[in-house]
PDB file of C-alpha atoms in Angstrom:
ATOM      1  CA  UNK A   1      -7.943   1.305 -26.155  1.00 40.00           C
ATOM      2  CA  UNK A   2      -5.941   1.511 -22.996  1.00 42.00           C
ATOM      3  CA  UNK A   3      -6.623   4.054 -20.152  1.00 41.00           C
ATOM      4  CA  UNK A   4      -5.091   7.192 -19.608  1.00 44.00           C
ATOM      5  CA  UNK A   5      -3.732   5.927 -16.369  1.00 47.00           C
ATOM      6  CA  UNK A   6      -2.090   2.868 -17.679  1.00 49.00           C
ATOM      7  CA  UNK A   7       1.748   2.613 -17.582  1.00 58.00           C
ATOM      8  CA  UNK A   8       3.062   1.964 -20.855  1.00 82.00           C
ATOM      9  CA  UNK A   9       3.580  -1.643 -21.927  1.00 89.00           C
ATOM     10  CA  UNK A  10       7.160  -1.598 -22.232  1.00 91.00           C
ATOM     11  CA  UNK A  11       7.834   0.124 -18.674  1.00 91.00           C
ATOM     12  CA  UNK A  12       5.567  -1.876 -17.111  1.00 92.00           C
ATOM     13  CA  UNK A  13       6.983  -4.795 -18.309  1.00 94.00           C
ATOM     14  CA  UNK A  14      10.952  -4.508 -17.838  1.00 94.00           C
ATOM     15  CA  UNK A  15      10.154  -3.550 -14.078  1.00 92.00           C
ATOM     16  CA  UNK A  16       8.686  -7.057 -13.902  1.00 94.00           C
ATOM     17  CA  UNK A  17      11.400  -8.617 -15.982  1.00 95.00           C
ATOM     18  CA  UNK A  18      14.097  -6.795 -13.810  1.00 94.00           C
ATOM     19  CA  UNK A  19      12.086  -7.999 -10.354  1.00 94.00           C
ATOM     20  CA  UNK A  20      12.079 -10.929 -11.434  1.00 95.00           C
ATOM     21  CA  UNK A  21      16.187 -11.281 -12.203  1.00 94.00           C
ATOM     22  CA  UNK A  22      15.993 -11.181 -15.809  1.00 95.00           C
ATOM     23  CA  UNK A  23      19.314 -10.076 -17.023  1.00 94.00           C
ATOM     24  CA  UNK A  24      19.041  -9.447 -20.419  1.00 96.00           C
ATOM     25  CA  UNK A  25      16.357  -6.776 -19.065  1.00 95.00           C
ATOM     26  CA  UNK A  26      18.911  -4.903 -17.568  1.00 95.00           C
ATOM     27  CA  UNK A  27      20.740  -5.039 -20.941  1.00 95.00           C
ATOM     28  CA  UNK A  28      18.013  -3.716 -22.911  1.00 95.00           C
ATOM     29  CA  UNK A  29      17.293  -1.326 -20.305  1.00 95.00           C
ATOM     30  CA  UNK A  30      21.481   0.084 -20.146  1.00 96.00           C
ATOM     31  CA  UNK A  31      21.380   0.282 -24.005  1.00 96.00           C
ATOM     32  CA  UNK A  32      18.182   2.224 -24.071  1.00 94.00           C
ATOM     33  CA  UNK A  33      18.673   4.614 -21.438  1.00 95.00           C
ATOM     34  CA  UNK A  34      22.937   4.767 -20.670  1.00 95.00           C
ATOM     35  CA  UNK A  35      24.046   7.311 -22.786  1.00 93.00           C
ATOM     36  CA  UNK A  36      20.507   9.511 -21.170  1.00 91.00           C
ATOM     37  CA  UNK A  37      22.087   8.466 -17.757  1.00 95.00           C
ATOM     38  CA  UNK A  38      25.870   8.875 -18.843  1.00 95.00           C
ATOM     39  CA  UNK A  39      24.799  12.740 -19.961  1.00 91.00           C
ATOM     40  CA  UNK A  40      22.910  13.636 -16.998  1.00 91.00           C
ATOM     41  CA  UNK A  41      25.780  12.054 -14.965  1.00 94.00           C
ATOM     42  CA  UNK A  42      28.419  14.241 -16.534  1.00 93.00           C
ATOM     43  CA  UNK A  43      26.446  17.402 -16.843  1.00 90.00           C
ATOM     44  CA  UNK A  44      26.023  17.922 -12.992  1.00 91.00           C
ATOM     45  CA  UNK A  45      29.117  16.080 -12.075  1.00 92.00           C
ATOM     46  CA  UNK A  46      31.619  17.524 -14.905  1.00 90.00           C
ATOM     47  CA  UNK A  47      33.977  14.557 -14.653  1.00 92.00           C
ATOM     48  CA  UNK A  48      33.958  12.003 -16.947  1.00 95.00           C
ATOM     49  CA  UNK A  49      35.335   9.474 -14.530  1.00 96.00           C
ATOM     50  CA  UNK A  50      32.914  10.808 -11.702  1.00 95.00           C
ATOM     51  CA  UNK A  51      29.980  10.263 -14.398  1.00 96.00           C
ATOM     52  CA  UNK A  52      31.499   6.494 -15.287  1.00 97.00           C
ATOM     53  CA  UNK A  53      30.541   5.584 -11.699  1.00 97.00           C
ATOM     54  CA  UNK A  54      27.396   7.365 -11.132  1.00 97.00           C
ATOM     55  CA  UNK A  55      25.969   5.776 -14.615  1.00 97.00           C
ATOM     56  CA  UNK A  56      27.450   1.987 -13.042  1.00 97.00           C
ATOM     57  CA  UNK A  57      25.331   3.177  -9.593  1.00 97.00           C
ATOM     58  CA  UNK A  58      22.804   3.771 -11.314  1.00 97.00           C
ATOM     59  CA  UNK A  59      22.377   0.469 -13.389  1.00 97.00           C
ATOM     60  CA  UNK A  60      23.381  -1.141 -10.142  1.00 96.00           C
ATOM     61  CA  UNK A  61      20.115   0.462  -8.337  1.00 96.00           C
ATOM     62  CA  UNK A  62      17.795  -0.336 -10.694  1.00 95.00           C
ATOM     63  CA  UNK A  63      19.028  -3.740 -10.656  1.00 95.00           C
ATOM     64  CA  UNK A  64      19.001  -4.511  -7.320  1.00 96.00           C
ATOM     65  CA  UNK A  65      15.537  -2.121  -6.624  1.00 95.00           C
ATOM     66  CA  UNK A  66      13.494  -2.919  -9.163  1.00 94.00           C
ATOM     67  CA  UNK A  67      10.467  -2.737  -6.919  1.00 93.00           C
ATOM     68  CA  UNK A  68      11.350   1.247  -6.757  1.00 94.00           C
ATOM     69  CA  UNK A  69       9.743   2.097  -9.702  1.00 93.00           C
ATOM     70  CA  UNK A  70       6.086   2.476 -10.055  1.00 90.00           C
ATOM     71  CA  UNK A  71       5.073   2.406 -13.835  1.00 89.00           C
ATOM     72  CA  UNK A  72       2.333   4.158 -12.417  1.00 87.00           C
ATOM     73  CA  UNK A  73       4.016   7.136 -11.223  1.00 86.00           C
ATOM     74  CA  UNK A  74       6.170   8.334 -14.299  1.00 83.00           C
ATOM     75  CA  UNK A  75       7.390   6.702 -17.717  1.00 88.00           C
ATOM     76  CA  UNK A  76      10.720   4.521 -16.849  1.00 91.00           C
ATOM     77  CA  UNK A  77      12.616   7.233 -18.894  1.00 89.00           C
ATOM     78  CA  UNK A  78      11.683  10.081 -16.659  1.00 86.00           C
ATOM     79  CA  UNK A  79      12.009   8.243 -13.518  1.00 91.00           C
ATOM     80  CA  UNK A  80      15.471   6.778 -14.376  1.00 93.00           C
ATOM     81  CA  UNK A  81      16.221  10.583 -15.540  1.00 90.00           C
ATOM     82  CA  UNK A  82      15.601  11.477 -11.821  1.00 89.00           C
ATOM     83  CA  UNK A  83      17.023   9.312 -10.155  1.00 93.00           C
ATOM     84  CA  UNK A  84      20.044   9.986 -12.151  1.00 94.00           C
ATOM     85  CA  UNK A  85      19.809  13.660 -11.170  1.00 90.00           C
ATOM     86  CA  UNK A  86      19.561  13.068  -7.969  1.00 91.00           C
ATOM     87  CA  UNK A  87      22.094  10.811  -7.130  1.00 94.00           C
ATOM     88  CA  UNK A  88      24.696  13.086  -9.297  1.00 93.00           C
ATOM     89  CA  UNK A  89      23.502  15.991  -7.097  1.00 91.00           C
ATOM     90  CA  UNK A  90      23.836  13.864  -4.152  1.00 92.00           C
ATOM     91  CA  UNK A  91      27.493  13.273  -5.056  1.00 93.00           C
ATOM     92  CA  UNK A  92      28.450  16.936  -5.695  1.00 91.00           C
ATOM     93  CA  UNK A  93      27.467  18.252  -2.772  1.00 89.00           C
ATOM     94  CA  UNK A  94      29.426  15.617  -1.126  1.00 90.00           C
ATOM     95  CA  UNK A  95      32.535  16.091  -3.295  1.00 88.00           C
ATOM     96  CA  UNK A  96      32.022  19.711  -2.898  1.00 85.00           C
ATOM     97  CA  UNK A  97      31.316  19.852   1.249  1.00 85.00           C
ATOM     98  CA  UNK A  98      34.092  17.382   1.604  1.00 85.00           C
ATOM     99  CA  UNK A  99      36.228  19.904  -0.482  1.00 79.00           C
ATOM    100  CA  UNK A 100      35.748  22.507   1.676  1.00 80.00           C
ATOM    101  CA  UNK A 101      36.252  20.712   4.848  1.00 81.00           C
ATOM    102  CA  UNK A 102      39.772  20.558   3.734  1.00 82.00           C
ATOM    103  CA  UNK A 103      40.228  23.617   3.140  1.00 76.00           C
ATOM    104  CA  UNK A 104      39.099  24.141  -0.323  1.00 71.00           C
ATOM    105  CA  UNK A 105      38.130  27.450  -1.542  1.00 75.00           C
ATOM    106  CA  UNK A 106      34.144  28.888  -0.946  1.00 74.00           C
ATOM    107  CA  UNK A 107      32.031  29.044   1.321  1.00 78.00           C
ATOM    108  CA  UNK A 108      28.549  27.255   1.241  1.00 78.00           C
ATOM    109  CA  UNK A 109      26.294  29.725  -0.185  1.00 84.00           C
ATOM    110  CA  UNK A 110      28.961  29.065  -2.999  1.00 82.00           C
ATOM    111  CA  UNK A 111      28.459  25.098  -2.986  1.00 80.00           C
ATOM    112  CA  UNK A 112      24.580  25.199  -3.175  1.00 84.00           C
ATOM    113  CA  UNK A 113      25.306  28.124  -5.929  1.00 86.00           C
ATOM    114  CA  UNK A 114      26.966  25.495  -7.709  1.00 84.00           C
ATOM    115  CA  UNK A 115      24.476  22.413  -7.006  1.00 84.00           C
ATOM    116  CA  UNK A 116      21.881  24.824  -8.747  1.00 85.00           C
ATOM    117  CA  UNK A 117      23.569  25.666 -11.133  1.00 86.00           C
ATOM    118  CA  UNK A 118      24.545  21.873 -12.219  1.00 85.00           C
ATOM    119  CA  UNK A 119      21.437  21.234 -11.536  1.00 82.00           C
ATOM    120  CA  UNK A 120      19.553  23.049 -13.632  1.00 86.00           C
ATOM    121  CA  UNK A 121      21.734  22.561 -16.528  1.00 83.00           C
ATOM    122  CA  UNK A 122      21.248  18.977 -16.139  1.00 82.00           C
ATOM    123  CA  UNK A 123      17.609  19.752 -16.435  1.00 82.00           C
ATOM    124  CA  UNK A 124      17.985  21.551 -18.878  1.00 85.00           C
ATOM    125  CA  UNK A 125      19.796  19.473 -21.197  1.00 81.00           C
ATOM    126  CA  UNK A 126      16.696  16.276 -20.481  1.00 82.00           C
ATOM    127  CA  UNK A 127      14.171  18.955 -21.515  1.00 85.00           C
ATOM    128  CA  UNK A 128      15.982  19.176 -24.837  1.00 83.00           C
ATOM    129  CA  UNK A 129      16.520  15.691 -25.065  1.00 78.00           C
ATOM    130  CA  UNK A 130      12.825  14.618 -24.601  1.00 78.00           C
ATOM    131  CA  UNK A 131      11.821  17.272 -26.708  1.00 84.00           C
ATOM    132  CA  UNK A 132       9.456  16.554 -29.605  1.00 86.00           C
ATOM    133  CA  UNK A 133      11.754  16.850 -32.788  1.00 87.00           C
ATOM    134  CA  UNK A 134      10.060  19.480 -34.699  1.00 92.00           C
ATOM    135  CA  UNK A 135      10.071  21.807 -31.146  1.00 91.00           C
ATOM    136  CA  UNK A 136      14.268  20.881 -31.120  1.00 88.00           C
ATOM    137  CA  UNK A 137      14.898  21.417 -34.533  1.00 92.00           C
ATOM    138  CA  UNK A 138      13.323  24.933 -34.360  1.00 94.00           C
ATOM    139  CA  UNK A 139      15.453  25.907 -31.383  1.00 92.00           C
ATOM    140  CA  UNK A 140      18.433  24.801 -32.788  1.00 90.00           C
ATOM    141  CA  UNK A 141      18.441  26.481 -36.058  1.00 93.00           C
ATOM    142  CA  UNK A 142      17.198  29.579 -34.063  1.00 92.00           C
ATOM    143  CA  UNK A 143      19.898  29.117 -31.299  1.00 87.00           C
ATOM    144  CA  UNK A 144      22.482  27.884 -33.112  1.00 87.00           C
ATOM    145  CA  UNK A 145      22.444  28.975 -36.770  1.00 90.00           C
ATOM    146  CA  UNK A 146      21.026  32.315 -35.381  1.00 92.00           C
ATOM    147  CA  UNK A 147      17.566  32.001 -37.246  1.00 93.00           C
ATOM    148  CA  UNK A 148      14.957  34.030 -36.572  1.00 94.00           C
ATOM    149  CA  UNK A 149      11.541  32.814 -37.130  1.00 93.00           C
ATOM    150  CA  UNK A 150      11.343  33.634 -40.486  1.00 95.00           C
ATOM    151  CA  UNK A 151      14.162  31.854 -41.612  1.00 96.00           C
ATOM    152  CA  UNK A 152      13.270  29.325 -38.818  1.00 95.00           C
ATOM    153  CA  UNK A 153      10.111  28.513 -41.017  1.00 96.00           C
ATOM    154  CA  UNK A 154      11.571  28.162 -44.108  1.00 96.00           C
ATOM    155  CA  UNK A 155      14.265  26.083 -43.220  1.00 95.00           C
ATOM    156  CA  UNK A 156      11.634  23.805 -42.169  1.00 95.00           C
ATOM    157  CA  UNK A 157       9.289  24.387 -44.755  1.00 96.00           C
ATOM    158  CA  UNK A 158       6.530  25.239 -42.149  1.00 96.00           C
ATOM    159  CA  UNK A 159       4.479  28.693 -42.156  1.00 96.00           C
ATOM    160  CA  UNK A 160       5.644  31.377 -40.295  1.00 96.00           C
ATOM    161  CA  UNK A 161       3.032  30.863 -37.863  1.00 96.00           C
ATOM    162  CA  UNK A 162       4.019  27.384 -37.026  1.00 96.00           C
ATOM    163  CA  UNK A 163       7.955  28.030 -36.742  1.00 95.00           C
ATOM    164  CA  UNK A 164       6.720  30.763 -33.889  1.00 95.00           C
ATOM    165  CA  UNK A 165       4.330  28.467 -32.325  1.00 96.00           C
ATOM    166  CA  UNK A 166       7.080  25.514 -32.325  1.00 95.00           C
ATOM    167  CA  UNK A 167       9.622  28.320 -30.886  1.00 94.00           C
ATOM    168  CA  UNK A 168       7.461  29.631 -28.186  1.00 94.00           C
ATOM    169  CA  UNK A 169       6.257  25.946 -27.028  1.00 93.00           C
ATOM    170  CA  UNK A 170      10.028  25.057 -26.808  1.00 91.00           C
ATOM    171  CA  UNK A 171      11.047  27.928 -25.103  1.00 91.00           C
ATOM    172  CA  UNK A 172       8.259  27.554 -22.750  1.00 91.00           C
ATOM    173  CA  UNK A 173       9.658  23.817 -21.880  1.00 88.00           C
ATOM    174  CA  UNK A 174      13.046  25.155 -21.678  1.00 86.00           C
ATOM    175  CA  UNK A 175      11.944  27.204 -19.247  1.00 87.00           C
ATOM    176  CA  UNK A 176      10.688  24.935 -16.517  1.00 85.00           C
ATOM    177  CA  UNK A 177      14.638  23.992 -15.936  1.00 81.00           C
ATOM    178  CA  UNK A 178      14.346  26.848 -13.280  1.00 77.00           C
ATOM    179  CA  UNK A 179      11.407  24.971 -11.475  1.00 71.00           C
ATOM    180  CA  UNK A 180      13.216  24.197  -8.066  1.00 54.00           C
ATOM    181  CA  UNK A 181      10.450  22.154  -6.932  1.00 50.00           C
ATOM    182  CA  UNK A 182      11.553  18.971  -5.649  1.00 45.00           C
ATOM    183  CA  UNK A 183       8.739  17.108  -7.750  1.00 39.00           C
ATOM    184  CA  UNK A 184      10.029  19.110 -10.728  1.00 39.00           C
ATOM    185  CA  UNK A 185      12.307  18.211 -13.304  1.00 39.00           C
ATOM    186  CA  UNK A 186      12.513  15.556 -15.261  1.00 45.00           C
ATOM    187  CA  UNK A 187       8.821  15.795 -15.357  1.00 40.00           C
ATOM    188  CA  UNK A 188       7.587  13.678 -12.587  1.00 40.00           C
ATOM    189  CA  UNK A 189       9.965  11.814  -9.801  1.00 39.00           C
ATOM    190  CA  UNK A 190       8.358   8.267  -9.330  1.00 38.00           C
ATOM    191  CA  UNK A 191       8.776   5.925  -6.812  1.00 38.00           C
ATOM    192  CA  UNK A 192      11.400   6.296  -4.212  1.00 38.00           C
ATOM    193  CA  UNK A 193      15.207   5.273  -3.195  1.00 38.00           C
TER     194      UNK A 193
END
């Protein structure tokens, strides 16, 4: 039985396969995780092109800094997730600071208003993602089909007791999007750029 401490097999091994050149790692690892990366990309960034380039950046870092993962640290997933969220940040409050050095309209308090804001959508949006499905499917028929926990639960065919417990434990991950803590969201940074 392995450790708590031990990186998962399959993280540990594509950081070798990508430090040691291996390009059909970095395959494997684009279609597993692109469309993650893509998302985040265009959530803070709301351009499509903008997130084309960030999710290329980002394949392109992992590629050529393979060593900046630590399997250790965080699962691949959430430290690709962050370092995907923080380069997209990077690159709006770039766009937006070299917006309004030409002139552009807002002031600064309005720029880091927006970062936040992106930011924590972004966040918002992984939390869902790595949500476990039961805890997803409850907030969705609750958010989205307007259920309340009652119908929630039947829907699901779960007690009532369990639709509120799956409710309340999703709500309470949704909630950490607001954690500004630079260690924060996706769950654990690892390793460094």
């Amino acid at each position: 039985m392995a450790t708590k401490d031990a990186p998962p097999r399959w993280d540990r091994r594509m950081q070798q396969r990508l430090a040691h050149g291996e390009a059909a790692a970095l395959g494997e690892l684009y279609d597993r995780f692109a469309s993650l990366v893509h998302g985040l990309a265009h959530r803070v960034l709301g351009d499509e092109r903008a997130a084309d380039s960030l999710t290329r950046e980002v394949f392109l870092h992992l590629w050529e800094n393979p060593e900046a993962y630590d399997p250790k640290q965080s699962p691949l997933r959430s430290w690709v997730a962050a370092l995907t969220h923080r380069l997209a940040v990077q690159r709006l409050r770039a766009t937006e600071t070299a917006a309004l050095a030409r002139g552009g309209e807002g002031t600064t308090e309005d720029l880091e208003r927006k970062v936040q804001h992106a930011s924590v959508a972004a966040r918002a949006d992984y939390i869902v993602q790595a949500m476990p499905t039961p805890l997803r499917a409850a907030l969705e028929l609750a958010y989205f089909q307007r259920r309340d926990y009652r119908q929630t639960a039947t829907d699901l065919g779960v007690t009532e007791d369990e639709a509120r417990r799956r409710l309340r434990l999703g709500l309470q991950l949704l909630s950490t999007a607001h954690d500004t803590r630079p260690s924060g969201a996706p769950p654990e940074y690892g390793g460094a750029l």
